[in-house]
Amino acid sequence: MVSARLKSKPSDRSSRTLAHRKQGAAVFMVGVVTVIGLTSLLMGLDWQGYTAQPIAFLGSKAMVAVQGPEPSFVATGYAFPPLLVYGSALMRSPVTLQVFSGALLVGLEIWQMGKLRVARFWQILWTMLILLHPAFGFMLLREPVWVITAVLLWIVLQLMWHLIEPDNELPVSFLIVLVGLTFSGLQLLRFEAWLGLVWLLVILWWLLLRETWQYRVAALFLVGTMNLFAIGTCLYLNWLATDDPLAFLYQPGSGLRLPGLDSFWVQAGVGEGILKAMSLIVQIAPIYGLLMVWLLWQTQSHVAVGLLLSLPMALMVITLWQGLYTPNLSQFGVYLALVPLLLGHLPSLQSWRKLLITLGLGISLLCSGWFLQQNQVIPDEIVLWRQLTRQALPELQSVQQFQQQAIEQREIAAYLFQAKQPQQHILLDDGLHFPMMYFLHYTEGLILPHQYEFQVALEHPEERVDFMVITGGDRPCAPKIESGVC
Amino acid sequence: MGERSLQVVVRNPFNSVVESIVHRKFPHTELIKVLGTERDITALLAQYYQKDFSDGAIYQLLQRAPHESAARVFTLPQLLVLYGLAVVGLWLLTHHFWATLASIMLVLNLFFVVAIGFKLVLSVQGLKIRQQEHGRWETLIYKPQALPIYTVLVPVYNEPEVIPILIEALRKLDYPQEKLDVLLLLEEKDIVTLEASRAANPPGFVRFILIPDSQPKTKPKACNYGLAFARGEYLTIYDAEDIPDPDQLLKAVWAFKSGPPNLACVQAALNYFNREENFLTRMFTLEYSYWFDCLLPGLEAFQLPIPLGGTSNHFRTDLLRELGGWDPFNVTEDADLGIRASQRGYVVGVINSTTYEEANCQTKNWIRQRSRWIKGYMQTWLVHNRNPWRSIRKLGLKNWLGYQFFIGGTIVAFLSGPFLWLLYFYWLFTRGTWLVHLFPGWTLYISLICLLLGNALGIYLNMTAIFRRRYFRLLPYALLNPIYWQLHSMAAYMALWQLFTKPFYWEKTQHGLSKVKKQTV
């Protein structure tokens, strides 16, 4: 509005513009440093022979989407999460996506920390404790899904917090519209969000209690519509690709459950799930629990704040309930990412409180380190942890097998890269060997299961195939590079 | 006037301003003052200057800046470019049929992706602006003597039944009556409306201006003619069936007084009093709420050119005259004026006030009205793309792109929409394999994003404004937008046809068809 735009004095405006420019420059610098840092780290890990499974999966799907073989949509339409598969394809690489989303998250953390009314020393110390936390670090290095989930959850919580605060400057309708829009992004990222929508609507209903019931119903309708559109989009893509809207739930190459982790999936009922989720958070990110209790104690709106802070936990309970939980540390990075936001809502930060927060962050860091050292996570993360801390791999069968398979996949990919001639064909079971396709960096000449040719080639390999990489009986694709057939 | 004497008609014989002006211009001349009303003066002016004013109303812009007038639909370079594109297109189609069609599909879908992204950004920004302004404008009520004269132009044509209601609405304006200058613009051959106006016995601040019968018979021509009689420092236009918020003029004055010196115009929001009458009025309300409550404030926030709405746009009269008034050959003269103002470095703002109108409730009537608006957009786009380089220099790249998306994008979207929907439904029912050629590689993904998320976002954003206005019962109707968009496309094709056959024809919207009474506002 014209009048609103011109209320402030010119001097106020110029000083604010200057402050914004300075802030913008600082954020840009943080972004640049993070992009360079993350890229170097990921490249360093790649040179040392480590590539995270989720990144390899997204990379292989993105390659099929862009390069084929046709009909590529049949192989990618049911892939989950669609947002990241097509995002990786658009950015040409999941690593680029990971680096930029990671930089966004780190920038958000630093920006929020910078707003805290404490000395710069504390801001830097707490930021370092968060960035060094293995869960946060692992999330940045290997899980684009959780990085973007953290960003979106951060935004949702921040917007909804404005609904609790009565003196907020932003119009309620604006906040509600953005909540709907942001949470719908989560629907294309995590399956848990589909069920979590119900929880979100319950929270929203509670936060809008001061409004008329018509307003509340309309708000839920609005938020629900955009989220249902997002869910509908996912179902429709599945239907287009496979004639079954729920194909992503069971197809082996869908990405909802990455292959090779069969023995690690955990399922629990709702009650058991709540207890397990709480126990895991206390073990890995106790700082989140501490801040949650603290905020509940300090606030006047106990129910509203309680409901709001329970949203990330509710998503974890749904993860356990749906059997989508594997013991990986990266997902707990989300809770660490929310810490600066929670700190920002604490009414005052006196010295003993600062010490308590530092202690909480320190304990969180040590607990997760201990958790990793005890090998209580998936092999992928154990390997990454040992590699980063320059320790020998433990003698666990699952870890040894995982590492062996990773080395073999790289070796076979390297061999094929050199040996394959332009007109030759490789038959590849991409459901299990997606990392190999990612290492190959091309899809030309590949025969994949979604193609009609796959079955024909499998029946007459000597006529149609020059190389074959398939799952062989009870052995994990033992490479026998003999006469060009693996 | 004698050799040494001059007869002057004045309203106030004690006002010495006239005397000083006359004596400065004609020294040693005797001044004879004749008492007359404002209406007498208007009648005299019309009697002596009718032809000049009439010619000015039609040809002023065309003479001053022919390149800014829509009197010429296509220029020669534009025709050559069109011809060239057609030839190249045909050659490509004959030599690379599928590749050409696939490329067109890709460009169209990319355009839709960018357009939706652009609207998303504008809408979020528009929604962020608080509706409840702290009413500093209210202080103006307490200083009526400091308020400027405000001219209100009301073009009326063949609408005798709305005159009493219109006069009642004007009486309700929260503005000192002695500072109001309402000009009822009546076509001289429209006897029924003229008689109805006289019978309504309007208050003293209302003057009748009779527009001489001439072509083109358009609203902008009538407004230009009325502009010659305007006395106000500020000026606005209301349609005959309009019900403005009573405080609208005060808010506009406040906006001008607190705004930058280059603020040429402020636009109030338009909405409908018969919104729940039928499907059409509901959809129209959804559309207008989104346009005026989200998109225009978003455009204002980013300081992009604002295509003005048909009524309730408030001007600084001097700047409006400097701009040359409205283009009488352009059937959306308001949108064109907004762009021309931006080209001259002026800004257009929005104010938080609403004028309620009657939503078109009959499909045929709606399509006719919409075809005029889209034809006007086509005229405006052609006028300001006669020399794109000059437009970029005048508007700046950001504004130019904003204008291309807003004016040009609207035309492209409505013209191409039906083809895309037809293709989709054809595929859905037949699963025709030949369509694969149209959507190779990336085109398929971009098209899917457009189809699924683009339409979803379009509907969602449409809901947001209605939610903010608290018209909750209309929310589910937003889901029917894809049907409503097809009506736009029908109107767009009618507009395209008329652009070639009768470019200046003014599809008059019939008012008074609603069964809902205005008092329901």
Coordinates of C-alpha atoms in Angstrom, one line a residue, chain A:
Chain A
M1 CA 0.0 0.0 0.0
V2 CA 1.3 3.4 -0.8
S3 CA 0.8 4.9 2.6
A4 CA 2.4 1.9 4.3
R5 CA 5.4 2.1 2.1
L6 CA 6.1 5.7 2.9
K7 CA 5.6 5.8 6.6
S8 CA 9.3 5.6 7.6
K9 CA 11.6 8.5 7.4
P10 CA 14.2 8.6 4.5
S11 CA 17.1 8.4 7.0
D12 CA 15.5 5.3 8.6
R13 CA 15.1 3.8 5.2
S14 CA 18.6 4.4 4.1
S15 CA 20.1 3.0 7.3
R16 CA 17.9 0.0 7.0
T17 CA 18.9 -0.5 3.4
L18 CA 22.5 -0.3 4.4
A19 CA 21.9 -2.9 7.2
H20 CA 20.1 -5.2 4.7
R21 CA 22.9 -4.8 2.2
K22 CA 25.5 -5.7 4.9
Q23 CA 23.4 -8.6 6.0
G24 CA 23.0 -9.7 2.4
A25 CA 26.7 -9.6 1.8
A26 CA 27.4 -11.6 4.9
V27 CA 24.8 -14.2 4.0
F28 CA 26.3 -14.4 0.5
M29 CA 29.8 -14.9 1.9
V30 CA 28.5 -17.7 4.2
G31 CA 26.8 -19.3 1.2
V32 CA 30.0 -19.1 -0.9
V33 CA 32.1 -20.6 2.0
T34 CA 29.6 -23.4 2.6
V35 CA 29.4 -24.2 -1.1
I36 CA 33.1 -24.4 -1.4
G37 CA 33.5 -26.3 1.9
L38 CA 30.8 -28.9 1.2
T39 CA 32.0 -29.4 -2.4
S40 CA 35.5 -30.0 -1.2
L41 CA 34.4 -32.4 1.5
L42 CA 32.1 -34.4 -0.9
M43 CA 34.9 -34.5 -3.5
G44 CA 37.4 -35.6 -0.9
L45 CA 35.1 -38.4 0.2
D46 CA 34.5 -39.5 -3.4
W47 CA 38.3 -39.7 -3.9
Q48 CA 38.6 -41.9 -0.9
G49 CA 36.0 -44.2 -2.4
Y50 CA 32.9 -43.1 -0.4
T51 CA 29.6 -42.2 -2.1
A52 CA 26.5 -42.1 0.1
Q53 CA 23.7 -44.4 -1.0
P54 CA 21.0 -41.8 -1.2
I55 CA 23.1 -39.6 -3.5
A56 CA 24.0 -42.5 -5.7
F57 CA 20.3 -43.5 -5.9
L58 CA 19.2 -39.9 -6.8
G59 CA 22.1 -39.6 -9.3
S60 CA 21.1 -42.8 -11.1
K61 CA 17.4 -42.0 -11.3
A62 CA 18.2 -38.4 -12.5
M63 CA 20.5 -39.9 -15.2
V64 CA 17.8 -42.1 -16.5
A65 CA 15.3 -39.3 -16.4
V66 CA 17.6 -37.1 -18.5
Q67 CA 19.5 -39.5 -20.7
G68 CA 17.2 -42.5 -20.9
P69 CA 17.1 -45.3 -22.0
E70 CA 13.6 -44.7 -23.1
P71 CA 10.9 -45.0 -21.9
S72 CA 12.7 -43.2 -19.1
F73 CA 9.5 -42.0 -17.5
V74 CA 8.5 -45.6 -16.7
A75 CA 11.6 -45.9 -14.6
T76 CA 11.4 -42.5 -12.9
G77 CA 7.7 -41.9 -12.5
Y78 CA 7.3 -44.0 -9.5
A79 CA 10.6 -42.9 -7.9
F80 CA 10.4 -41.3 -4.4
P81 CA 10.9 -38.6 -3.5
P82 CA 9.9 -37.1 -6.9
L83 CA 11.0 -33.6 -5.8
L84 CA 14.6 -34.7 -5.5
V85 CA 14.7 -37.0 -8.4
Y86 CA 13.7 -34.2 -10.8
G87 CA 15.6 -31.6 -8.8
S88 CA 18.8 -33.7 -9.3
A89 CA 18.0 -34.1 -12.9
L90 CA 17.5 -30.3 -13.3
M91 CA 20.7 -29.5 -11.5
R92 CA 22.5 -32.3 -13.5
S93 CA 23.8 -33.9 -10.3
P94 CA 22.5 -34.8 -6.8
V95 CA 25.8 -33.5 -5.4
T96 CA 25.1 -30.0 -6.8
L97 CA 21.6 -30.3 -5.2
Q98 CA 23.1 -31.4 -1.9
V99 CA 25.7 -28.7 -1.9
F100 CA 23.2 -25.9 -2.6
S101 CA 20.5 -27.1 -0.2
G102 CA 23.2 -27.7 2.4
A103 CA 24.5 -24.1 1.9
L104 CA 20.9 -22.8 2.3
L105 CA 20.5 -24.7 5.6
V106 CA 23.8 -23.6 7.0
G107 CA 23.0 -20.0 5.9
L108 CA 19.7 -20.3 7.7
E109 CA 21.3 -21.6 10.9
I110 CA 23.9 -18.8 10.9
W111 CA 21.4 -16.1 10.2
Q112 CA 19.1 -17.3 13.0
M113 CA 22.1 -17.6 15.4
G114 CA 23.1 -14.1 14.5
K115 CA 19.7 -12.8 15.6
L116 CA 20.1 -14.2 19.1
R117 CA 20.6 -11.5 21.8
V118 CA 23.9 -13.0 23.1
A119 CA 27.5 -12.1 22.7
R120 CA 29.2 -13.1 19.4
F121 CA 31.3 -15.7 21.3
W122 CA 28.2 -17.7 22.2
Q123 CA 26.8 -17.5 18.8
I124 CA 30.0 -18.8 17.2
L125 CA 30.4 -21.5 19.9
W126 CA 26.8 -22.8 19.5
T127 CA 27.0 -22.7 15.7
M128 CA 30.2 -24.7 15.8
L129 CA 28.7 -27.2 18.2
I130 CA 25.8 -27.7 15.8
L131 CA 27.9 -27.9 12.6
L132 CA 30.3 -30.4 14.2
H133 CA 27.5 -32.5 15.5
P134 CA 27.8 -35.8 13.6
A135 CA 24.0 -36.0 12.9
F136 CA 24.1 -32.5 11.3
G137 CA 27.3 -33.1 9.5
F138 CA 26.2 -36.5 8.2
M139 CA 22.9 -35.0 7.0
L140 CA 24.9 -32.4 5.0
L141 CA 27.2 -35.0 3.6
R142 CA 24.9 -37.8 2.6
E143 CA 21.1 -37.0 2.9
P144 CA 19.7 -34.4 0.5
V145 CA 16.2 -35.5 1.6
W146 CA 16.8 -34.6 5.3
V147 CA 18.6 -31.4 4.5
I148 CA 15.6 -30.1 2.5
T149 CA 13.2 -31.5 5.1
A150 CA 15.0 -29.6 7.7
V151 CA 14.7 -26.4 5.7
L152 CA 11.0 -26.8 5.1
L153 CA 10.3 -27.8 8.7
W154 CA 12.2 -24.8 9.9
I155 CA 10.1 -22.6 7.8
V156 CA 6.8 -24.3 8.8
L157 CA 7.7 -24.0 12.5
Q158 CA 8.8 -20.4 12.2
L159 CA 5.5 -19.5 10.4
M160 CA 3.4 -21.2 12.9
W161 CA 5.2 -19.6 15.8
H162 CA 4.1 -16.3 14.4
L163 CA 0.5 -17.6 14.7
I164 CA 1.1 -18.2 18.5
E165 CA 2.6 -14.7 19.1
P166 CA -0.3 -12.2 19.3
D167 CA 1.8 -9.2 18.3
N168 CA 3.1 -10.5 15.1
E169 CA 3.6 -8.1 12.2
L170 CA 2.6 -10.5 9.5
P171 CA -1.0 -11.0 8.4
V172 CA -2.5 -14.3 9.6
S173 CA -3.8 -15.2 6.1
F174 CA -0.3 -14.7 4.7
L175 CA 1.2 -17.1 7.3
I176 CA -1.5 -19.8 6.7
V177 CA -1.0 -19.6 3.0
L178 CA 2.7 -20.1 3.4
V179 CA 2.3 -22.9 5.8
G180 CA 0.2 -24.7 3.2
L181 CA 2.7 -24.1 0.5
T182 CA 5.7 -25.1 2.5
F183 CA 4.2 -28.2 4.0
S184 CA 3.1 -29.3 0.5
G185 CA 6.8 -29.4 -0.4
L186 CA 7.3 -32.0 2.3
Q187 CA 4.7 -34.2 0.8
L188 CA 6.9 -34.6 -2.2
L189 CA 9.9 -35.4 0.0
R190 CA 8.9 -37.7 2.9
F191 CA 6.0 -40.2 2.8
E192 CA 5.5 -39.5 6.6
A193 CA 4.3 -36.0 5.7
W194 CA 1.2 -37.5 4.1
L195 CA 0.0 -38.8 7.4
G196 CA 1.7 -35.9 9.3
L197 CA -0.8 -33.6 7.4
V198 CA -3.5 -34.6 9.9
W199 CA -1.2 -33.6 12.8
L200 CA -0.5 -30.3 11.1
L201 CA -4.2 -29.6 10.7
V202 CA -4.8 -30.3 14.3
I203 CA -2.1 -27.9 15.3
L204 CA -3.4 -25.3 13.0
W205 CA -7.0 -25.6 14.4
W206 CA -5.6 -25.1 17.9
L207 CA -3.5 -22.1 16.9
L208 CA -6.5 -20.4 15.3
L209 CA -8.8 -20.9 18.3
R210 CA -9.3 -17.2 18.7
E211 CA -10.8 -17.0 15.2
T212 CA -14.4 -18.0 14.2
W213 CA -15.0 -21.7 13.4
Q214 CA -15.7 -20.7 9.8
Y215 CA -12.3 -19.2 9.6
R216 CA -10.7 -22.3 11.0
V217 CA -12.5 -24.6 8.7
A218 CA -11.5 -22.4 5.7
A219 CA -7.9 -22.3 6.9
L220 CA -7.8 -26.1 7.1
F221 CA -9.4 -26.4 3.7
L222 CA -6.9 -24.1 2.2
V223 CA -3.8 -25.8 3.7
G224 CA -5.3 -29.2 3.1
T225 CA -6.0 -28.5 -0.6
M226 CA -2.4 -27.6 -1.5
N227 CA -1.1 -30.6 0.4
L228 CA -3.6 -32.9 -1.3
F229 CA -2.6 -31.5 -4.6
A230 CA 1.0 -32.5 -3.9
I231 CA 0.0 -36.0 -2.7
G232 CA -2.2 -36.3 -5.8
T233 CA 0.7 -35.3 -8.0
C234 CA 2.8 -38.1 -6.6
L235 CA 0.0 -40.6 -7.0
Y236 CA -0.7 -39.5 -10.5
L237 CA 3.0 -39.8 -11.6
N238 CA 3.0 -43.4 -10.2
W239 CA -0.2 -44.2 -12.1
L240 CA 1.2 -42.7 -15.3
A241 CA 4.4 -44.8 -15.0
T242 CA 3.0 -48.1 -13.8
D243 CA -0.8 -48.0 -13.8
D244 CA -0.7 -48.2 -10.0
P245 CA -0.8 -45.0 -8.0
L246 CA 0.8 -46.7 -5.0
A247 CA 3.6 -48.3 -6.9
F248 CA 6.3 -46.4 -5.0
L249 CA 5.2 -48.2 -1.8
Y250 CA 6.5 -51.6 -3.0
Q251 CA 8.6 -51.2 -6.1
P252 CA 12.2 -52.2 -5.3
G253 CA 13.7 -49.3 -7.2
S254 CA 11.3 -46.6 -5.9
G255 CA 13.7 -45.2 -3.3
L256 CA 11.2 -45.3 -0.4
R257 CA 13.3 -48.1 1.0
L258 CA 16.7 -48.3 -0.5
P259 CA 17.8 -51.8 -1.4
G260 CA 20.5 -53.5 0.6
L261 CA 19.2 -52.3 3.9
D262 CA 16.6 -55.0 4.3
S263 CA 17.8 -56.2 7.8
F264 CA 17.8 -52.6 9.2
W265 CA 14.2 -51.5 8.7
V266 CA 12.4 -51.0 12.0
Q267 CA 8.7 -51.0 12.5
A268 CA 6.8 -50.1 15.7
G269 CA 3.3 -49.4 16.8
V270 CA 2.2 -45.9 17.7
G271 CA 2.7 -46.2 21.4
E272 CA 6.0 -48.0 21.1
G273 CA 7.0 -45.6 18.3
I274 CA 6.5 -42.6 20.6
L275 CA 8.7 -44.2 23.3
K276 CA 11.3 -45.2 20.8
A277 CA 11.3 -41.7 19.2
M278 CA 11.7 -40.0 22.5
S279 CA 14.4 -42.4 23.6
L280 CA 16.3 -41.8 20.3
I281 CA 16.1 -38.0 20.6
V282 CA 17.3 -38.2 24.2
Q283 CA 20.2 -40.3 23.1
I284 CA 21.3 -38.4 19.9
A285 CA 19.9 -34.9 20.2
P286 CA 19.1 -34.3 23.9
I287 CA 19.4 -30.6 23.3
Y288 CA 16.1 -30.7 21.4
G289 CA 14.4 -32.3 24.3
L290 CA 16.0 -29.8 26.7
L291 CA 14.8 -26.8 24.7
M292 CA 11.4 -28.3 24.3
V293 CA 10.9 -28.7 28.0
W294 CA 12.4 -25.3 28.6
L295 CA 10.1 -23.5 26.2
L296 CA 7.1 -25.3 27.5
W297 CA 8.0 -24.2 31.0
Q298 CA 8.5 -20.6 30.0
T299 CA 5.5 -20.1 27.7
Q300 CA 2.0 -19.1 28.5
S301 CA 0.6 -21.1 25.6
H302 CA 1.7 -24.6 26.8
V303 CA -0.6 -26.5 24.4
A304 CA 0.2 -24.5 21.3
V305 CA 4.0 -24.7 21.8
G306 CA 3.8 -28.3 22.9
L307 CA 1.8 -29.2 19.7
L308 CA 4.1 -27.2 17.5
L309 CA 7.3 -28.7 18.8
S310 CA 5.9 -32.2 18.7
L311 CA 5.5 -31.9 14.9
P312 CA 9.0 -33.1 14.0
M313 CA 8.7 -35.9 16.6
A314 CA 5.3 -36.9 15.2
L315 CA 6.9 -37.3 11.8
M316 CA 9.5 -39.7 13.4
V317 CA 6.7 -41.7 15.1
I318 CA 5.0 -42.0 11.7
T319 CA 8.4 -43.1 10.2
L320 CA 8.5 -45.9 12.8
W321 CA 4.9 -46.8 12.5
Q322 CA 5.2 -47.1 8.7
G323 CA 8.4 -49.2 8.9
L324 CA 10.4 -46.5 7.2
Y325 CA 12.9 -46.1 10.0
T326 CA 16.5 -47.3 9.7
P327 CA 19.1 -46.4 12.3
N328 CA 20.8 -43.6 10.6
L329 CA 22.1 -40.6 12.3
S330 CA 21.5 -38.2 9.4
Q331 CA 17.8 -37.8 10.1
F332 CA 18.5 -36.5 13.6
G333 CA 20.2 -33.6 11.9
V334 CA 16.8 -32.1 11.5
Y335 CA 16.4 -31.7 15.3
L336 CA 19.8 -30.0 15.4
A337 CA 18.8 -27.7 12.5
L338 CA 15.8 -26.5 14.6
V339 CA 17.9 -25.6 17.6
P340 CA 18.7 -22.0 16.6
L341 CA 15.0 -21.4 15.9
L342 CA 14.1 -22.7 19.4
L343 CA 16.8 -20.6 21.0
G344 CA 15.4 -17.6 19.3
H345 CA 12.1 -18.1 21.1
L346 CA 13.6 -18.4 24.6
P347 CA 12.6 -15.2 26.5
S348 CA 16.0 -14.5 28.1
L349 CA 19.4 -16.1 28.0
Q350 CA 21.1 -15.4 31.3
S351 CA 24.6 -16.7 31.9
W352 CA 23.6 -20.0 33.6
R353 CA 21.2 -20.6 30.8
K354 CA 24.0 -20.1 28.3
L355 CA 26.1 -22.6 30.1
L356 CA 23.2 -25.1 30.1
I357 CA 22.7 -24.7 26.4
T358 CA 26.4 -25.2 25.8
L359 CA 26.3 -28.2 28.0
G360 CA 23.2 -29.6 26.1
L361 CA 24.9 -29.1 22.8
G362 CA 28.1 -30.6 24.0
I363 CA 26.3 -33.7 25.4
S364 CA 24.4 -34.1 22.2
L365 CA 27.6 -34.1 20.3
L366 CA 29.2 -36.7 22.6
C367 CA 26.2 -38.9 22.7
S368 CA 26.0 -39.1 18.9
G369 CA 29.7 -39.7 18.7
W370 CA 29.3 -42.6 21.2
F371 CA 26.3 -43.9 19.2
L372 CA 28.4 -44.0 16.1
Q373 CA 31.4 -45.5 17.9
Q374 CA 29.1 -48.3 19.1
N375 CA 28.2 -49.1 15.5
Q376 CA 24.5 -48.7 16.2
V377 CA 23.8 -47.2 12.7
I378 CA 23.6 -48.5 9.2
P379 CA 26.8 -49.6 7.5
D380 CA 26.9 -46.6 5.2
E381 CA 27.3 -44.3 8.2
I382 CA 29.7 -46.5 10.0
V383 CA 32.0 -46.4 7.0
L384 CA 31.7 -42.7 6.7
W385 CA 32.4 -42.2 10.4
R386 CA 35.4 -44.4 10.4
Q387 CA 36.7 -42.8 7.2
L388 CA 36.3 -39.3 8.7
T389 CA 37.9 -40.2 12.0
R390 CA 40.6 -42.3 10.2
Q391 CA 39.7 -45.5 12.1
A392 CA 39.7 -49.0 10.8
L393 CA 36.4 -50.5 9.9
P394 CA 34.8 -52.8 12.5
E395 CA 34.7 -56.5 11.9
L396 CA 30.9 -56.5 11.6
Q397 CA 29.7 -58.7 8.7
S398 CA 27.2 -56.1 7.5
V399 CA 29.8 -53.4 7.3
Q400 CA 32.4 -55.6 5.6
Q401 CA 29.9 -56.8 3.1
F402 CA 28.7 -53.2 2.4
Q403 CA 32.2 -52.0 2.0
Q404 CA 33.1 -55.0 -0.2
Q405 CA 30.1 -54.4 -2.4
A406 CA 30.9 -50.7 -2.7
I407 CA 34.4 -51.4 -3.8
E408 CA 33.3 -54.0 -6.3
Q409 CA 30.7 -51.7 -7.8
R410 CA 33.3 -49.0 -8.3
E411 CA 35.8 -51.5 -9.8
I412 CA 33.2 -52.9 -12.2
A413 CA 32.1 -49.4 -13.2
A414 CA 35.7 -48.4 -13.8
Y415 CA 36.3 -51.5 -15.9
L416 CA 33.1 -51.0 -17.9
F417 CA 33.9 -47.4 -18.5
Q418 CA 37.2 -48.4 -20.1
A419 CA 36.2 -51.7 -21.8
K420 CA 32.8 -50.9 -23.3
Q421 CA 32.8 -49.9 -27.0
P422 CA 30.2 -47.5 -28.3
Q423 CA 28.0 -50.1 -29.9
Q424 CA 28.1 -52.6 -27.0
H425 CA 25.3 -53.2 -24.5
I426 CA 25.3 -53.7 -20.8
L427 CA 22.4 -55.4 -19.1
L428 CA 22.1 -53.9 -15.6
D429 CA 19.8 -54.6 -12.7
D430 CA 19.5 -51.0 -11.6
G431 CA 17.2 -51.8 -8.7
L432 CA 20.2 -53.1 -6.7
H433 CA 23.2 -51.8 -8.7
F434 CA 22.1 -48.2 -9.0
P435 CA 25.5 -47.0 -7.6
M436 CA 27.2 -48.6 -10.5
M437 CA 25.2 -46.6 -13.0
Y438 CA 26.0 -43.5 -11.0
F439 CA 29.7 -44.3 -11.2
L440 CA 29.5 -45.0 -14.9
H441 CA 28.2 -41.5 -15.5
Y442 CA 26.4 -42.6 -18.7
T443 CA 23.4 -44.6 -19.7
E444 CA 24.1 -45.1 -23.4
G445 CA 24.0 -48.8 -24.3
L446 CA 22.4 -49.8 -21.0
I447 CA 19.6 -52.3 -20.9
L448 CA 17.5 -51.7 -17.8
P449 CA 14.6 -53.7 -16.3
H450 CA 12.0 -51.0 -17.3
Q451 CA 12.7 -51.7 -21.0
Y452 CA 11.0 -54.3 -23.1
E453 CA 14.5 -55.4 -24.3
F454 CA 15.6 -56.4 -20.8
Q455 CA 13.6 -59.6 -20.8
V456 CA 14.6 -60.5 -24.3
A457 CA 18.2 -59.8 -23.6
L458 CA 18.1 -61.9 -20.4
E459 CA 16.8 -64.8 -22.4
H460 CA 19.3 -64.5 -25.2
P461 CA 22.3 -62.8 -23.5
E462 CA 24.9 -64.2 -26.0
E463 CA 23.1 -62.4 -28.9
R464 CA 22.1 -59.1 -27.4
V465 CA 24.4 -58.4 -24.5
D466 CA 28.1 -57.7 -24.2
F467 CA 28.2 -57.3 -20.4
M468 CA 25.8 -58.3 -17.6
V469 CA 25.5 -57.0 -14.1
I470 CA 22.7 -58.8 -12.2
T471 CA 22.1 -60.1 -8.8
G472 CA 23.5 -63.7 -8.8
G473 CA 21.7 -66.2 -6.5
D474 CA 23.1 -66.0 -2.9
R475 CA 26.3 -64.2 -3.7
P476 CA 26.5 -60.4 -3.7
C477 CA 27.5 -59.9 -7.3
A478 CA 30.9 -61.4 -7.0
P479 CA 32.8 -59.8 -9.9
K480 CA 34.4 -62.2 -12.3
I481 CA 35.7 -60.2 -15.1
E482 CA 36.1 -63.0 -17.5
S483 CA 35.6 -62.7 -21.1
G484 CA 33.8 -59.4 -20.7
V485 CA 30.9 -60.8 -18.7
C486 CA 30.6 -59.9 -15.0

